[in-house]
Short mmCIF file of C-alpha atoms in Angstrom, two decimals:
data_model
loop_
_atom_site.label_atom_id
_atom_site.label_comp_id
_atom_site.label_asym_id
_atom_site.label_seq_id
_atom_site.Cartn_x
_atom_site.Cartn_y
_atom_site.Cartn_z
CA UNK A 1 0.00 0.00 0.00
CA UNK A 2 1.19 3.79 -1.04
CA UNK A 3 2.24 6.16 1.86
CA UNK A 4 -0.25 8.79 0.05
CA UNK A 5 -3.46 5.73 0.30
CA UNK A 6 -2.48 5.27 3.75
CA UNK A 7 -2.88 8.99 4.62
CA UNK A 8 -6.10 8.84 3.00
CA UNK A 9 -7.54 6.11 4.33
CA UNK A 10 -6.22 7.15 7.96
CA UNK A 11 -7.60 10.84 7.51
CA UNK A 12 -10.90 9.52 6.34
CA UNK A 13 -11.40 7.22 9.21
CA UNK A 14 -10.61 9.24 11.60
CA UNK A 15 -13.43 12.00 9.93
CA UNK A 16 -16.08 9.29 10.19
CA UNK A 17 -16.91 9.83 14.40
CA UNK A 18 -15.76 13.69 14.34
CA UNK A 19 -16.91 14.40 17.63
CA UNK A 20 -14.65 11.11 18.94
CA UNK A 21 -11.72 12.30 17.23
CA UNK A 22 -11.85 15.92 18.21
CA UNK A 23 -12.48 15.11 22.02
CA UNK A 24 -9.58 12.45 21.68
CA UNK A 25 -7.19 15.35 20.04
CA UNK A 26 -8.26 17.61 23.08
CA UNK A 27 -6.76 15.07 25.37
CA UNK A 28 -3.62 15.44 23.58
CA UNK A 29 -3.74 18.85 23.08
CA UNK A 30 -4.56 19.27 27.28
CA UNK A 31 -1.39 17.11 27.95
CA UNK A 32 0.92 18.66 25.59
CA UNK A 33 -0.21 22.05 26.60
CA UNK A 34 0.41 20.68 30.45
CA UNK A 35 3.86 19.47 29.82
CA UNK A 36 5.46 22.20 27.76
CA UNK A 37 4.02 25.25 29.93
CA UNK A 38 4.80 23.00 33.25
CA UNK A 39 8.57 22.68 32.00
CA UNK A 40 8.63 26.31 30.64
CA UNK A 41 8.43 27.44 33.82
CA UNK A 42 11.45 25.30 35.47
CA UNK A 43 13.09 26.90 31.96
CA UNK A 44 12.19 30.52 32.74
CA UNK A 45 13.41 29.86 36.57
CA UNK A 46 17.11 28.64 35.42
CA UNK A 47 17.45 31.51 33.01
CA UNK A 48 16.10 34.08 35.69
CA UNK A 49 18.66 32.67 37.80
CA UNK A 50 21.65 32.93 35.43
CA UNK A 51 20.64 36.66 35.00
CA UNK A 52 20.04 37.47 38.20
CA UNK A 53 23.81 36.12 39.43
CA UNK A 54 25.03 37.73 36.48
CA UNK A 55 24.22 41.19 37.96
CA UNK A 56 26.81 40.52 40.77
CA UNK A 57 29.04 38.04 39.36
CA UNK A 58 30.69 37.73 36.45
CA UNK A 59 29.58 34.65 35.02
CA UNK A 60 32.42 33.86 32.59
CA UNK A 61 35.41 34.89 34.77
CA UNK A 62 37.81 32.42 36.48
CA UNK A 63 39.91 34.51 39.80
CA UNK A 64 42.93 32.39 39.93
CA UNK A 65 44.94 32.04 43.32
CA UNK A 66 47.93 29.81 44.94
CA UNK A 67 46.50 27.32 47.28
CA UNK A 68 47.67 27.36 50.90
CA UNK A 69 47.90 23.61 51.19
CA UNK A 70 50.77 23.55 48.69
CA UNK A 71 51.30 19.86 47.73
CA UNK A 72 55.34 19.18 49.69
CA UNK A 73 57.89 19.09 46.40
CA UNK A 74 55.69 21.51 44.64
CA UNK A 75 56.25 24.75 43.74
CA UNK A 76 52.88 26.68 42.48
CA UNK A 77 53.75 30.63 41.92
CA UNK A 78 51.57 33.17 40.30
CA UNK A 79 53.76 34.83 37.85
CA UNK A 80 54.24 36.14 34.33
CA UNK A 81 55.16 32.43 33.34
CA UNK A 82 51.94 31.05 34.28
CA UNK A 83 50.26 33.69 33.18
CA UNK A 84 51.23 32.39 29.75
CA UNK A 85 49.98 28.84 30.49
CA UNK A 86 46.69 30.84 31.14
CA UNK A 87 46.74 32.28 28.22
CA UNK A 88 47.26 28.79 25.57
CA UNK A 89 43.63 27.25 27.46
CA UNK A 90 41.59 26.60 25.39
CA UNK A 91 38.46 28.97 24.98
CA UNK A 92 40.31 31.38 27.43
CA UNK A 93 40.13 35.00 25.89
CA UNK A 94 42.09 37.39 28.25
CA UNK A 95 44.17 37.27 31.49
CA UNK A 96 45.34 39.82 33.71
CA UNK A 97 46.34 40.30 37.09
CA UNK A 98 44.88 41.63 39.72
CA UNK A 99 46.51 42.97 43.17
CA UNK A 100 44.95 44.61 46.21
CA UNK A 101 46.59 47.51 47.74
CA UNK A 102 44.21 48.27 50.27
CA UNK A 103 45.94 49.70 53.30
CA UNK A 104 48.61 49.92 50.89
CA UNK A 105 48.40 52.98 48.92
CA UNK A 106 46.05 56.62 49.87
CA UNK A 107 44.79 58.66 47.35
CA UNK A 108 45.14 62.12 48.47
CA UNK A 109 43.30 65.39 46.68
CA UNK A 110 43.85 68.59 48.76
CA UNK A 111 42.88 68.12 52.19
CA UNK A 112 40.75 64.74 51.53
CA UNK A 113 42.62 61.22 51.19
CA UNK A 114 40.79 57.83 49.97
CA UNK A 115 42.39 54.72 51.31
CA UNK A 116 39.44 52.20 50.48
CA UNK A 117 39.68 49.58 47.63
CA UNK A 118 42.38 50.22 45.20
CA UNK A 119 43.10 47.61 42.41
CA UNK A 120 45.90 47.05 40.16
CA UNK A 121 45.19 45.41 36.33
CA UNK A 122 46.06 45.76 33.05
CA UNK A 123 43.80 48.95 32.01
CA UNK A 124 43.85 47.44 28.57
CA UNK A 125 41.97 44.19 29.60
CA UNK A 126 39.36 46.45 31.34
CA UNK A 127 36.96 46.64 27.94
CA UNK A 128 37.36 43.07 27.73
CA UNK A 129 36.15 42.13 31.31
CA UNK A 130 33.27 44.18 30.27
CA UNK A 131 34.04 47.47 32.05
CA UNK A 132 32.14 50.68 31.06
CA UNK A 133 32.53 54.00 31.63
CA UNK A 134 29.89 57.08 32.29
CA UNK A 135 32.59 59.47 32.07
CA UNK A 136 35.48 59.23 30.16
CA UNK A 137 36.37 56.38 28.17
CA UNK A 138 37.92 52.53 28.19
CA UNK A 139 42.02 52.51 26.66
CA UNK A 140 42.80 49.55 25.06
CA UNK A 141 46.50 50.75 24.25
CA UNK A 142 48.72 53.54 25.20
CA UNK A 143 47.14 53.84 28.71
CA UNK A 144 49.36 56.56 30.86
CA UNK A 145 50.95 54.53 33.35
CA UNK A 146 49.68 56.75 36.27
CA UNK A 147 46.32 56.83 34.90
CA UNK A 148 43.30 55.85 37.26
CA UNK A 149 39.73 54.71 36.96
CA UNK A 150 36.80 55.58 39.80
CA UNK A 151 33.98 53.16 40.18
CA UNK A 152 30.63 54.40 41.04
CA UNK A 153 30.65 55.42 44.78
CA UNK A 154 33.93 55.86 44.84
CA UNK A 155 34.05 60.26 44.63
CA UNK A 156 32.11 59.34 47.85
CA UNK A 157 34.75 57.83 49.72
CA UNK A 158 37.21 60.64 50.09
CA UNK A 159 37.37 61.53 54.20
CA UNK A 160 38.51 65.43 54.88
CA UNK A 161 41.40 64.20 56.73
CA UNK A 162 40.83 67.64 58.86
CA UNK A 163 37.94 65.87 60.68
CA UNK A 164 38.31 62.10 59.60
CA UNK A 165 35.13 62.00 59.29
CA UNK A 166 33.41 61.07 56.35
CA UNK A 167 29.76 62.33 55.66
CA UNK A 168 26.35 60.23 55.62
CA UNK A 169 25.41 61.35 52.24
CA UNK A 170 21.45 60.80 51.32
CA UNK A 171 20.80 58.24 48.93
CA UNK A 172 17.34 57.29 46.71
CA UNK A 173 15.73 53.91 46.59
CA UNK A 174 17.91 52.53 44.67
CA UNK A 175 20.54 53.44 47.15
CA UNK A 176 22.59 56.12 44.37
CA UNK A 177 23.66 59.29 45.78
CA UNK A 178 21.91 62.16 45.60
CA UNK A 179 24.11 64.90 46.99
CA UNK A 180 27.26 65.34 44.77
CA UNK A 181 30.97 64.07 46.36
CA UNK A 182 32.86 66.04 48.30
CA UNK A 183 35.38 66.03 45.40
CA UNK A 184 35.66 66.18 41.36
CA UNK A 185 37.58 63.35 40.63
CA UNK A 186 37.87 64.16 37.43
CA UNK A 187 39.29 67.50 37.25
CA UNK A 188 41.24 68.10 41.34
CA UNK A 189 44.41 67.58 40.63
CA UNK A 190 45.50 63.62 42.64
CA UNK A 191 48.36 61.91 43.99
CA UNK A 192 49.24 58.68 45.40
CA UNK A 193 51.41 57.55 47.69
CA UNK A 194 52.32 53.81 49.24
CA UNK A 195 51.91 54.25 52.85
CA UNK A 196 54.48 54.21 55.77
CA UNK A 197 53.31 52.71 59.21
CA UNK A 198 56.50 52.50 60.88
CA UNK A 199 55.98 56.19 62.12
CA UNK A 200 51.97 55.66 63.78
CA UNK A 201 51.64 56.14 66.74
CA UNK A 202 51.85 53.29 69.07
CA UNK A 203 49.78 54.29 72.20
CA UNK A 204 46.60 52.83 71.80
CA UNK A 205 47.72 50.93 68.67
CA UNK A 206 44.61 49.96 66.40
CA UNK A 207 44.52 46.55 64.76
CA UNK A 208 44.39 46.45 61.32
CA UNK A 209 47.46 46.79 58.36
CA UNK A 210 47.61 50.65 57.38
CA UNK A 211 45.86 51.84 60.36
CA UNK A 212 46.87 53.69 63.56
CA UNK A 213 45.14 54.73 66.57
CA UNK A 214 43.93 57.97 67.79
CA UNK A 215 43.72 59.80 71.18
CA UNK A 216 41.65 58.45 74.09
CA UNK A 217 39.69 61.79 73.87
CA UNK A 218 38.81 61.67 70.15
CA UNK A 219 35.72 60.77 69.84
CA UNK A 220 35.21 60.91 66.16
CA UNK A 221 37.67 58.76 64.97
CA UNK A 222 34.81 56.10 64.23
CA UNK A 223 32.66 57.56 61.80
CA UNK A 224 32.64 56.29 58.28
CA UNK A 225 35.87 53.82 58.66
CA UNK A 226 33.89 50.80 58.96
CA UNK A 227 31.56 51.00 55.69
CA UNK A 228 34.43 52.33 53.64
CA UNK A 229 37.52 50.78 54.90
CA UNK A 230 39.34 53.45 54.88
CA UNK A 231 41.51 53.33 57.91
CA UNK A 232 42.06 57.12 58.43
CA UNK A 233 42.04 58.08 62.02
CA UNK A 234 43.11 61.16 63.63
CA UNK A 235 41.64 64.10 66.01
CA UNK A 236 39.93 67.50 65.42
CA UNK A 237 42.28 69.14 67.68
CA UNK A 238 44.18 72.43 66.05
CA UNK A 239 46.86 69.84 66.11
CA UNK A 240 48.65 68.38 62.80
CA UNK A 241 46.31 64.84 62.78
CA UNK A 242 47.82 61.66 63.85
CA UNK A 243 48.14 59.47 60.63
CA UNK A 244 50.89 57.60 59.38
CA UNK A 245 53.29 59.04 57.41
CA UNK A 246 53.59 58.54 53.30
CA UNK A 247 56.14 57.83 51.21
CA UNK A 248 56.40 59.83 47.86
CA UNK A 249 53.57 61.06 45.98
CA UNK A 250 53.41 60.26 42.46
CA UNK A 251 50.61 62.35 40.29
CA UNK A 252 47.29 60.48 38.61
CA UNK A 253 45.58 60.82 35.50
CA UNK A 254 42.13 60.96 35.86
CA UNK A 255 40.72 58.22 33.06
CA UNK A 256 37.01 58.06 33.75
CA UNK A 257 34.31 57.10 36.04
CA UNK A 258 33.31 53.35 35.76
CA UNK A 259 29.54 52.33 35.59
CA UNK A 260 28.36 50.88 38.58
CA UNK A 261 28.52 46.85 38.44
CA UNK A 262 29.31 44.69 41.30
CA UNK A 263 29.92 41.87 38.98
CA UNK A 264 33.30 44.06 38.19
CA UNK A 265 36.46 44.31 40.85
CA UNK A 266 36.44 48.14 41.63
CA UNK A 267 33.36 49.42 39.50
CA UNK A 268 31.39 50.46 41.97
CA UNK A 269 33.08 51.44 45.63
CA UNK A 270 36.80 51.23 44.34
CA UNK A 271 39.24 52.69 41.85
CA UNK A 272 41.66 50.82 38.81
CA UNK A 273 44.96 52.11 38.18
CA UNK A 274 48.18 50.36 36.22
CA UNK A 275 49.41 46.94 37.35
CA UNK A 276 52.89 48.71 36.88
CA UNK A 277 52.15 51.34 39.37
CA UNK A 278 50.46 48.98 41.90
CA UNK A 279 53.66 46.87 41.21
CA UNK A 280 55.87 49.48 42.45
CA UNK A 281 53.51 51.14 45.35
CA UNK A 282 53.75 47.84 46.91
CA UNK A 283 57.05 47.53 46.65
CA UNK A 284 57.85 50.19 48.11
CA UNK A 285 54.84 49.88 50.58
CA UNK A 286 57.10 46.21 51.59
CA UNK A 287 60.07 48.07 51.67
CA UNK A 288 59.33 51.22 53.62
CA UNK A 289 57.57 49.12 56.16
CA UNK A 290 60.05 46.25 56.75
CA UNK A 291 57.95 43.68 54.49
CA UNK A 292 59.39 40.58 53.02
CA UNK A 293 58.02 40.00 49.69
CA UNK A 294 56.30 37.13 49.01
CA UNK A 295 57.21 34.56 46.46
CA UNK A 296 54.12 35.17 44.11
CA UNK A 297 55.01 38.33 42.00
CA UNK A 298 50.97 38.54 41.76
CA UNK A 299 47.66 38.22 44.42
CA UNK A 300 45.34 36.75 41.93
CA UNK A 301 44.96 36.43 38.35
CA UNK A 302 41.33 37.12 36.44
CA UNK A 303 40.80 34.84 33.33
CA UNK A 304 38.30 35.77 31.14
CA UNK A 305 36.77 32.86 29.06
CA UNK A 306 34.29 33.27 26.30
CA UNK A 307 31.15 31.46 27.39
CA UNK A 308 29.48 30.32 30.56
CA UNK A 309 29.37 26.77 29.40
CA UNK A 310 33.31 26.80 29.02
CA UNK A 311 34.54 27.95 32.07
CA UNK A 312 33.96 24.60 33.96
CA UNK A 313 36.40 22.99 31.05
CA UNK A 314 38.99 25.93 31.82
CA UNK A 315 38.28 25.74 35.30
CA UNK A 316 40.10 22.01 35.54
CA UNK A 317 42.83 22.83 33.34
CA UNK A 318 43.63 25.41 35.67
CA UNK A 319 43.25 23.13 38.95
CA UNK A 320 44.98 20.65 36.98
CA UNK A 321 48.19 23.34 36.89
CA UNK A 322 47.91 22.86 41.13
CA UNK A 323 45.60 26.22 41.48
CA UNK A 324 43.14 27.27 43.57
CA UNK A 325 40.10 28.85 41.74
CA UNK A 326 36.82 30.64 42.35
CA UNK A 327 34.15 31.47 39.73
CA UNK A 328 30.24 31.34 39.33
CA UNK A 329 30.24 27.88 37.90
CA UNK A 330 29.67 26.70 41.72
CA UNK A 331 26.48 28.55 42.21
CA UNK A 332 25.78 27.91 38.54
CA UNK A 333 25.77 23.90 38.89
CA UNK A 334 24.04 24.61 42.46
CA UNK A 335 21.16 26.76 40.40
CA UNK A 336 20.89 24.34 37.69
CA UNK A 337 20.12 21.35 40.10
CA UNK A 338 17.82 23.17 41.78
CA UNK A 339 15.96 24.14 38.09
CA UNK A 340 16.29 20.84 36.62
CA UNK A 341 14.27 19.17 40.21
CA UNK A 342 11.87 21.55 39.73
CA UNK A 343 11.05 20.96 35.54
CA UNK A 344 11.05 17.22 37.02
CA UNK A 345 8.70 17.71 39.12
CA UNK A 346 6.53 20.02 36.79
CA UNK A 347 6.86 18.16 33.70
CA UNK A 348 5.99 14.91 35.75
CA UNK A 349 2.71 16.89 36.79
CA UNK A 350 1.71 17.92 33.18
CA UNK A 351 2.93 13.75 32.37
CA UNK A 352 -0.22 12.86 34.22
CA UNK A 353 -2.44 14.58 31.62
CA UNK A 354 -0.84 13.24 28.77
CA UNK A 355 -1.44 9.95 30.21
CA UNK A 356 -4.96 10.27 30.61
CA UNK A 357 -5.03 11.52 27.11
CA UNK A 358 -2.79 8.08 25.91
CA UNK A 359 -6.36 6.58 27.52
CA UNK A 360 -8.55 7.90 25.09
CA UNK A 361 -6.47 7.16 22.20
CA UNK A 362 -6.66 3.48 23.28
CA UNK A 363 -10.17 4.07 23.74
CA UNK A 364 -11.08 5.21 20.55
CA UNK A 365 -8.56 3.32 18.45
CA UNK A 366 -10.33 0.25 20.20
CA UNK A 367 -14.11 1.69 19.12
CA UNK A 368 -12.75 1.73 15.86
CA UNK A 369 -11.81 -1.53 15.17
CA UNK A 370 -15.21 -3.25 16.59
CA UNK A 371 -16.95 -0.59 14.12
CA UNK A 372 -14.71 -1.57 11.31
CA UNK A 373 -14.21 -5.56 11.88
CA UNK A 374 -15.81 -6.54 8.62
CA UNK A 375 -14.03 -3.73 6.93
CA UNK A 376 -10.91 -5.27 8.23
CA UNK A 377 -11.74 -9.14 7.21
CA UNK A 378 -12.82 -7.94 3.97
CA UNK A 379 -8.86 -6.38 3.14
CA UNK A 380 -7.85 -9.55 4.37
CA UNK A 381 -9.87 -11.77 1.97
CA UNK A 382 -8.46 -9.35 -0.83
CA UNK A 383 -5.54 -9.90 0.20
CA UNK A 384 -4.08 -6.83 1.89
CA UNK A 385 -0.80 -7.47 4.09
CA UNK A 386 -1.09 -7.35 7.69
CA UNK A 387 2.10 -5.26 7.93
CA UNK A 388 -0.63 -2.83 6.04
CA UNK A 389 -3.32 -3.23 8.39
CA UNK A 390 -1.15 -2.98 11.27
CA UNK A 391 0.38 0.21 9.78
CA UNK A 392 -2.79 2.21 9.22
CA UNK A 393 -4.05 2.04 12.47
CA UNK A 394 -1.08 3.02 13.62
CA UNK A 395 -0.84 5.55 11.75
CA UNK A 396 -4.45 6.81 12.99
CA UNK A 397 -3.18 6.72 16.00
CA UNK A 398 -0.04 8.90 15.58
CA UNK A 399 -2.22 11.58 13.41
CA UNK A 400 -4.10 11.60 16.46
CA UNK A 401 -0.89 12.34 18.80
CA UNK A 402 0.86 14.59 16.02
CA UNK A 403 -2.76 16.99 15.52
CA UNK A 404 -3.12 17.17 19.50
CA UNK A 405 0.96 18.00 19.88
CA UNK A 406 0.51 20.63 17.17
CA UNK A 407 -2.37 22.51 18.17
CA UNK A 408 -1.11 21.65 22.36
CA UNK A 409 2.10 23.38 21.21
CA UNK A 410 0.48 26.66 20.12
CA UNK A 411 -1.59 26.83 22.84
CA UNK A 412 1.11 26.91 24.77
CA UNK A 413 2.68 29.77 23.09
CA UNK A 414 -0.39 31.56 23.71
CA UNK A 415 -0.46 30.53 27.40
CA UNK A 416 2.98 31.62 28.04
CA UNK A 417 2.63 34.65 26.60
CA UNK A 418 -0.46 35.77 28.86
CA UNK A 419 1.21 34.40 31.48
CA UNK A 420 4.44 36.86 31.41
CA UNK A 421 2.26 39.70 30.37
CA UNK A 422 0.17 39.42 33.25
CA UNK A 423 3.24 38.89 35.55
CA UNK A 424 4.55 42.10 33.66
CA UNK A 425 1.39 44.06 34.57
CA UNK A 426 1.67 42.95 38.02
CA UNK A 427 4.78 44.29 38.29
CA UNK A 428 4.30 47.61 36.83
CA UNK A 429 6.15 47.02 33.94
CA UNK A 430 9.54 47.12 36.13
CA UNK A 431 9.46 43.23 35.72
CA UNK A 432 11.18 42.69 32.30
CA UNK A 433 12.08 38.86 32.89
CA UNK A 434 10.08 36.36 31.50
CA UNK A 435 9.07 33.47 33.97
CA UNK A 436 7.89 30.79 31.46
CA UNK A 437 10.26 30.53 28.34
CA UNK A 438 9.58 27.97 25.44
CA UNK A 439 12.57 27.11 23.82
CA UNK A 440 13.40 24.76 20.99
CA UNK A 441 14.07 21.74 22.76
CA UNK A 442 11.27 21.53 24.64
CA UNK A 443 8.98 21.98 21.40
CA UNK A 444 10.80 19.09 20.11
CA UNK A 445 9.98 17.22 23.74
CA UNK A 446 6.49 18.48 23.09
CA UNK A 447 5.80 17.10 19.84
CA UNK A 448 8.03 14.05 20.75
CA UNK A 449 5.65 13.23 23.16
CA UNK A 450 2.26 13.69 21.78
CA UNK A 451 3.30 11.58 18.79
CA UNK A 452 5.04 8.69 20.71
CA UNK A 453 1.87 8.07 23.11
CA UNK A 454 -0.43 8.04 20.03
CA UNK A 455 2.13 5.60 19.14
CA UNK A 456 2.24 3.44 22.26
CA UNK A 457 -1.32 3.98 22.52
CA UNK A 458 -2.41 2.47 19.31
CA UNK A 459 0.05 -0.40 19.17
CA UNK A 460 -1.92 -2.80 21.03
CA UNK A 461 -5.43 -2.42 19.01
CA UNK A 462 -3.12 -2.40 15.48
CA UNK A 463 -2.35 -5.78 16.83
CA UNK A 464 -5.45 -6.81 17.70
CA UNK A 465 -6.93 -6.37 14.45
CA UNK A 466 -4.25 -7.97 12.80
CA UNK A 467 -5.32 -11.30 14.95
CA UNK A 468 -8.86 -10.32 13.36
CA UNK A 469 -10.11 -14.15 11.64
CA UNK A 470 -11.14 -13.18 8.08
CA UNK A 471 -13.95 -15.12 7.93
CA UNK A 472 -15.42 -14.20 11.40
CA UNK A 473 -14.59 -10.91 10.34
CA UNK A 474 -16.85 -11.13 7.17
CA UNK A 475 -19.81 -12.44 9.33
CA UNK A 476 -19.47 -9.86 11.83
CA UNK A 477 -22.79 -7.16 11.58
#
C-alpha cells in the first residue's frame, strides 16, 4: 500500500466519528499544553537565575589564586610564566592580574585622602572584562601609566582628613547618591602615595594593616571607617592629625568614572589604576615598612573565558596546573540542580495529563476496530498485508498524537505569553524577565511526546486487528 493511500484512508477514518476524534485530540492537546508550559516554567526559573547572578558576578570569569595547602615538592607561583599557560587554554580570551593595595596605597586630593579599595590590572583588559565607563572612556593601548579609573561610589569615599570623618550622604531607593561628592575626581588635581606605618603612633595601637590609633579623647575617629575601609584616624584638635606618614607622591591621571557593576572588581566602591604602578607602590609599601616579599610576583589572576558553558572545562585545566580557583560555575551547577528538580517535578505533573489523554487514544482506536471488523476481514480476503493493516491504524493513532501535539504546542505559546504579560502588569512594567520561556528543545519534547503516546497507545489495538479471523470478520454485523 502507497504512503499517500495510507494517509487517506487514515484521515478519512478518523473523519467518520468527528466528535470522537476531536475530544480524543483535546486530550492530547490538554497534555501537551500541560507538559510544555509546566517545564517552561522550570526553563524561565534557570534563566532568571543565570541573569540574576550575572548582575553581581561575572559569570564567565575564572579569579585564579595559589593554594595554601601547597602539595610538599611543589612549587605553584603566580607569575608572568603562568600567566602564559593561562593564556594557551583553550576557549580562554584574556588574562590579567589583579593585586589589592588596600591599606597599601592613599589617594590624596587637597585636604581629603581615599584609602578604600584600590586595584591594580592591566587597564587594557578592562573593555574586555566588560568594564564601562559614564565618564570618560575605556584605553585599550597607550594607557598613561599613572592613569586611574573611579567606580561608582567611589568620589564618595574621600574623608577630609581635617575631621576624619566622612559624611552620611542621602541616597534614593535605589541606594545612588543624591548629593554630589565632596570632590571632582575628574578634574582636582590627585596623587598617590604607598603608605608608611612605621611612624603611627603606638599608644593605643589599632589593629588592622595601614591603620593607627587615635587619642583616648577623640571621639570621632569612628565615623565612616567601617563601611568604607578606609583606615584614616586622627583628632579635630588644632593639632597636625595623627596618621601615618607617606612615602612619595606620584601624580594620577584621571581616566574616567566606571559604571556601577558589582559583577566588576572596583566598578562600583573602588578605583583601577596600572598593574605597573600597583607593582611598584607595593614595593615600596614592603620596603618602607620592613615587608618581606612574598614569592608570588601577583595576588590573583582574572581569566576571562568566552562562554558560561566553558569555564567549567577551563576551570580544571587550571586546577589541573595545582591552582586554587573561584568562579560562578559553583552557584551555577548549584542553580541548575535546583531548576532541573523543579522541571522534574513540573513536567511529571503535566505527564499525568498526557497519560490520561494516551487513555482515550486506546479508547477510541479500540471503538474503531469493533466498528470496522468486517471492513478489516474484507482487506484480508483481498488480500491486503497485515504489515498494512497494522500500519494504518497506527498511523491513525499517531495523526491523532501529532494533531493534538501541534495545536497543544500553540496553545502553549499563547499561554505563556499571557502568562508573562500578566506577571509584567503585576509588576508595573519594572518586571522585564520572563518566567515561562519555550525554547526549541522543549517543542521538540512536546511534539516528541504527543506523537510517541499516540504511538504506544495504538500499538496494542493495530495488533489486535491484525489477529482479526477473516472469515469471522466477514460475518461480523
Amino acid at each position: 500500500m502507497r504512503i499517500i493511500d495510507l494517509l487517506t484512508m487514515c484521515f478519512r477514518n478518523l473523519f467518520r466519528r468527528k466528535v470522537r476524534t476531536i475530544l480524543t485530540v483535546l486530550g492530547v492537546v490538554i497534555g501537551t499544553c500541560s507538559i510544555v508550559v509546566m517545564m517552561s516554567l522550570g526553563v524561565g526559573l534557570n534563566q532568571n537565575f543565570e541573569a540574576e547572578m550575572a548582575t553581581y558576578m561575572d559569570v564567565t570569569s575564572i579569579m585564579v589564586n595559589v593554594p595554601s595547602d601547597v602539595k610538599s615538592g611543589k612549587k605553584v607561583v603566580l607569575d608572568d610564566k603562568a600567566i602564559k599557560k593561562f593564556s594557551k587554554i583553550e576557549n580562554v580570551q584574556v588574562v590579567s592580574p589583579i593585586m589589592s593595595l588596600m591599606d597599601v596605597a592613599e589617594i590624596a586630593a587637597g585636604r581629603y585622602t581615599y584609602r578604600s579599595q584600590v586595584i591594580a590590572m592591566d587597564l587594557s583588559t578592562m573593555k574586555e572584562f566588560g568594564y564601562k565607563t559614564t565618564e570618560g572612556a575605556l584605553m585599550e593601548s597607550g594607557a598613561p601609566n599613572n592613569g586611574i579609573y573611579f567606580g561608582y561610589a567611589a568620589p564618595w569615599q574621600f574623608v577630609d582628613s581635617n575631621t576624619n570623618v566622612m559624611p552620611d550622604y542621602p541616597t534614593d531607593d535605589k541606594g545612588h547618591y543624591t548629593d554630589p561628592p565632596p570632590i571632582n575626581v575628574m578634574t582636582e588635581q590627585l596623587t598617590i602615595a604607598p603608605i608608611n606605618n612605621s611612624t603611627a603612633n603606638t599608644q593605643g595601637q589599632g589593629e588592622g594593616t595601614g591603620q593607627s590609633s587615635t587619642s583616648t579623647n577623640d571621639t570621632n575617629s569612628n565615623s565612616g571607617g567601617s563601611d568604607t575601609g578606609s583606615g584614616n584616624t586622627g583628632n579635630n584638635s588644632s593639632s597636625e592629625p595623627d596618621k601615618p606618614s607617606l612615602g612619595q607622591s606620584q601624580a594620577l591621571s584621571p581616566l574616567g568614572l566606571l559604571k556601577e557593576d558589582y559583577a566588576k572588581e572596583g566598578a562600583a566602591w573602588g578605583v583601577i589604576i596600572p598593574l605597573e604602578l600597583g607593582q611598584q607602590l607595593q614595593k615600596e609599601f614592603n620596603a618602607m615598612n620592613g615587608i618581606q616579599s612574598p614569592g608570588n610576583k601577583y595576588d590573583t589572576v582574572k581569566i576571562k573565558v568566552d562562554t558560561m558553558d566553558n569555564v567549567a572545562q577551563a576551570e580544571s585545566e587550571i586546577k589541573a596546573m595545582g591552582y586554587q580557583t573561584e568562579s560562578a560555575q559553583q552557584f551555577r551547577d548549584a542553580m541548575a540542580k535546583q531548576a532541573n528538580l523543579i522541571q522534574l517535578v513540573l513536567g511529571g505533573l503535566g505527564a499525568i495529563s498526557l497519560f490520561v489523554a494516551a487513555l482515550g487514544i486506546t479508547n477510541t482506536m479500540i471503538m474503531s476496530i469493533y466498528e470496522r471488523t468486517r471492513e478489516i476481514g474484507v482487506m484480508k480476503v483481498l488480500g491486503c498485508s497485515l504489515n498494512d493493516i497494522r500500519a494504518m491504524f497506527l498511523v491513525e493513532a499517531g495523526s491523532i498524537g501529532f494533531i493534538g501535539g501541534v495545536l497543544g504546542i500553540i496553545f502553549s505559546y499563547i499561554i505563556s505569553f499571557v502568562v508573562n504579560s500578566v506577571v509584567a502588569m503585576m509588576g508595573g512594567g519594572a518586571l522585564s524577565m520572563k518566567i515561562s520561556i519555550i525554547p526549541v528543545w522543549l517543542i521538540l519534547l512536546g511534539m516528541g511526546f504527543s506523537v510517541g503516546v499516540g504511538l504506544i497507545s495504538g500499538f496494542s489495538p493495530a495488533n489486535r486487528a491484525v489477529k482479526i479471523s477473516p472469515l469471522a470478520a466477514i460475518r461480523q454485523e
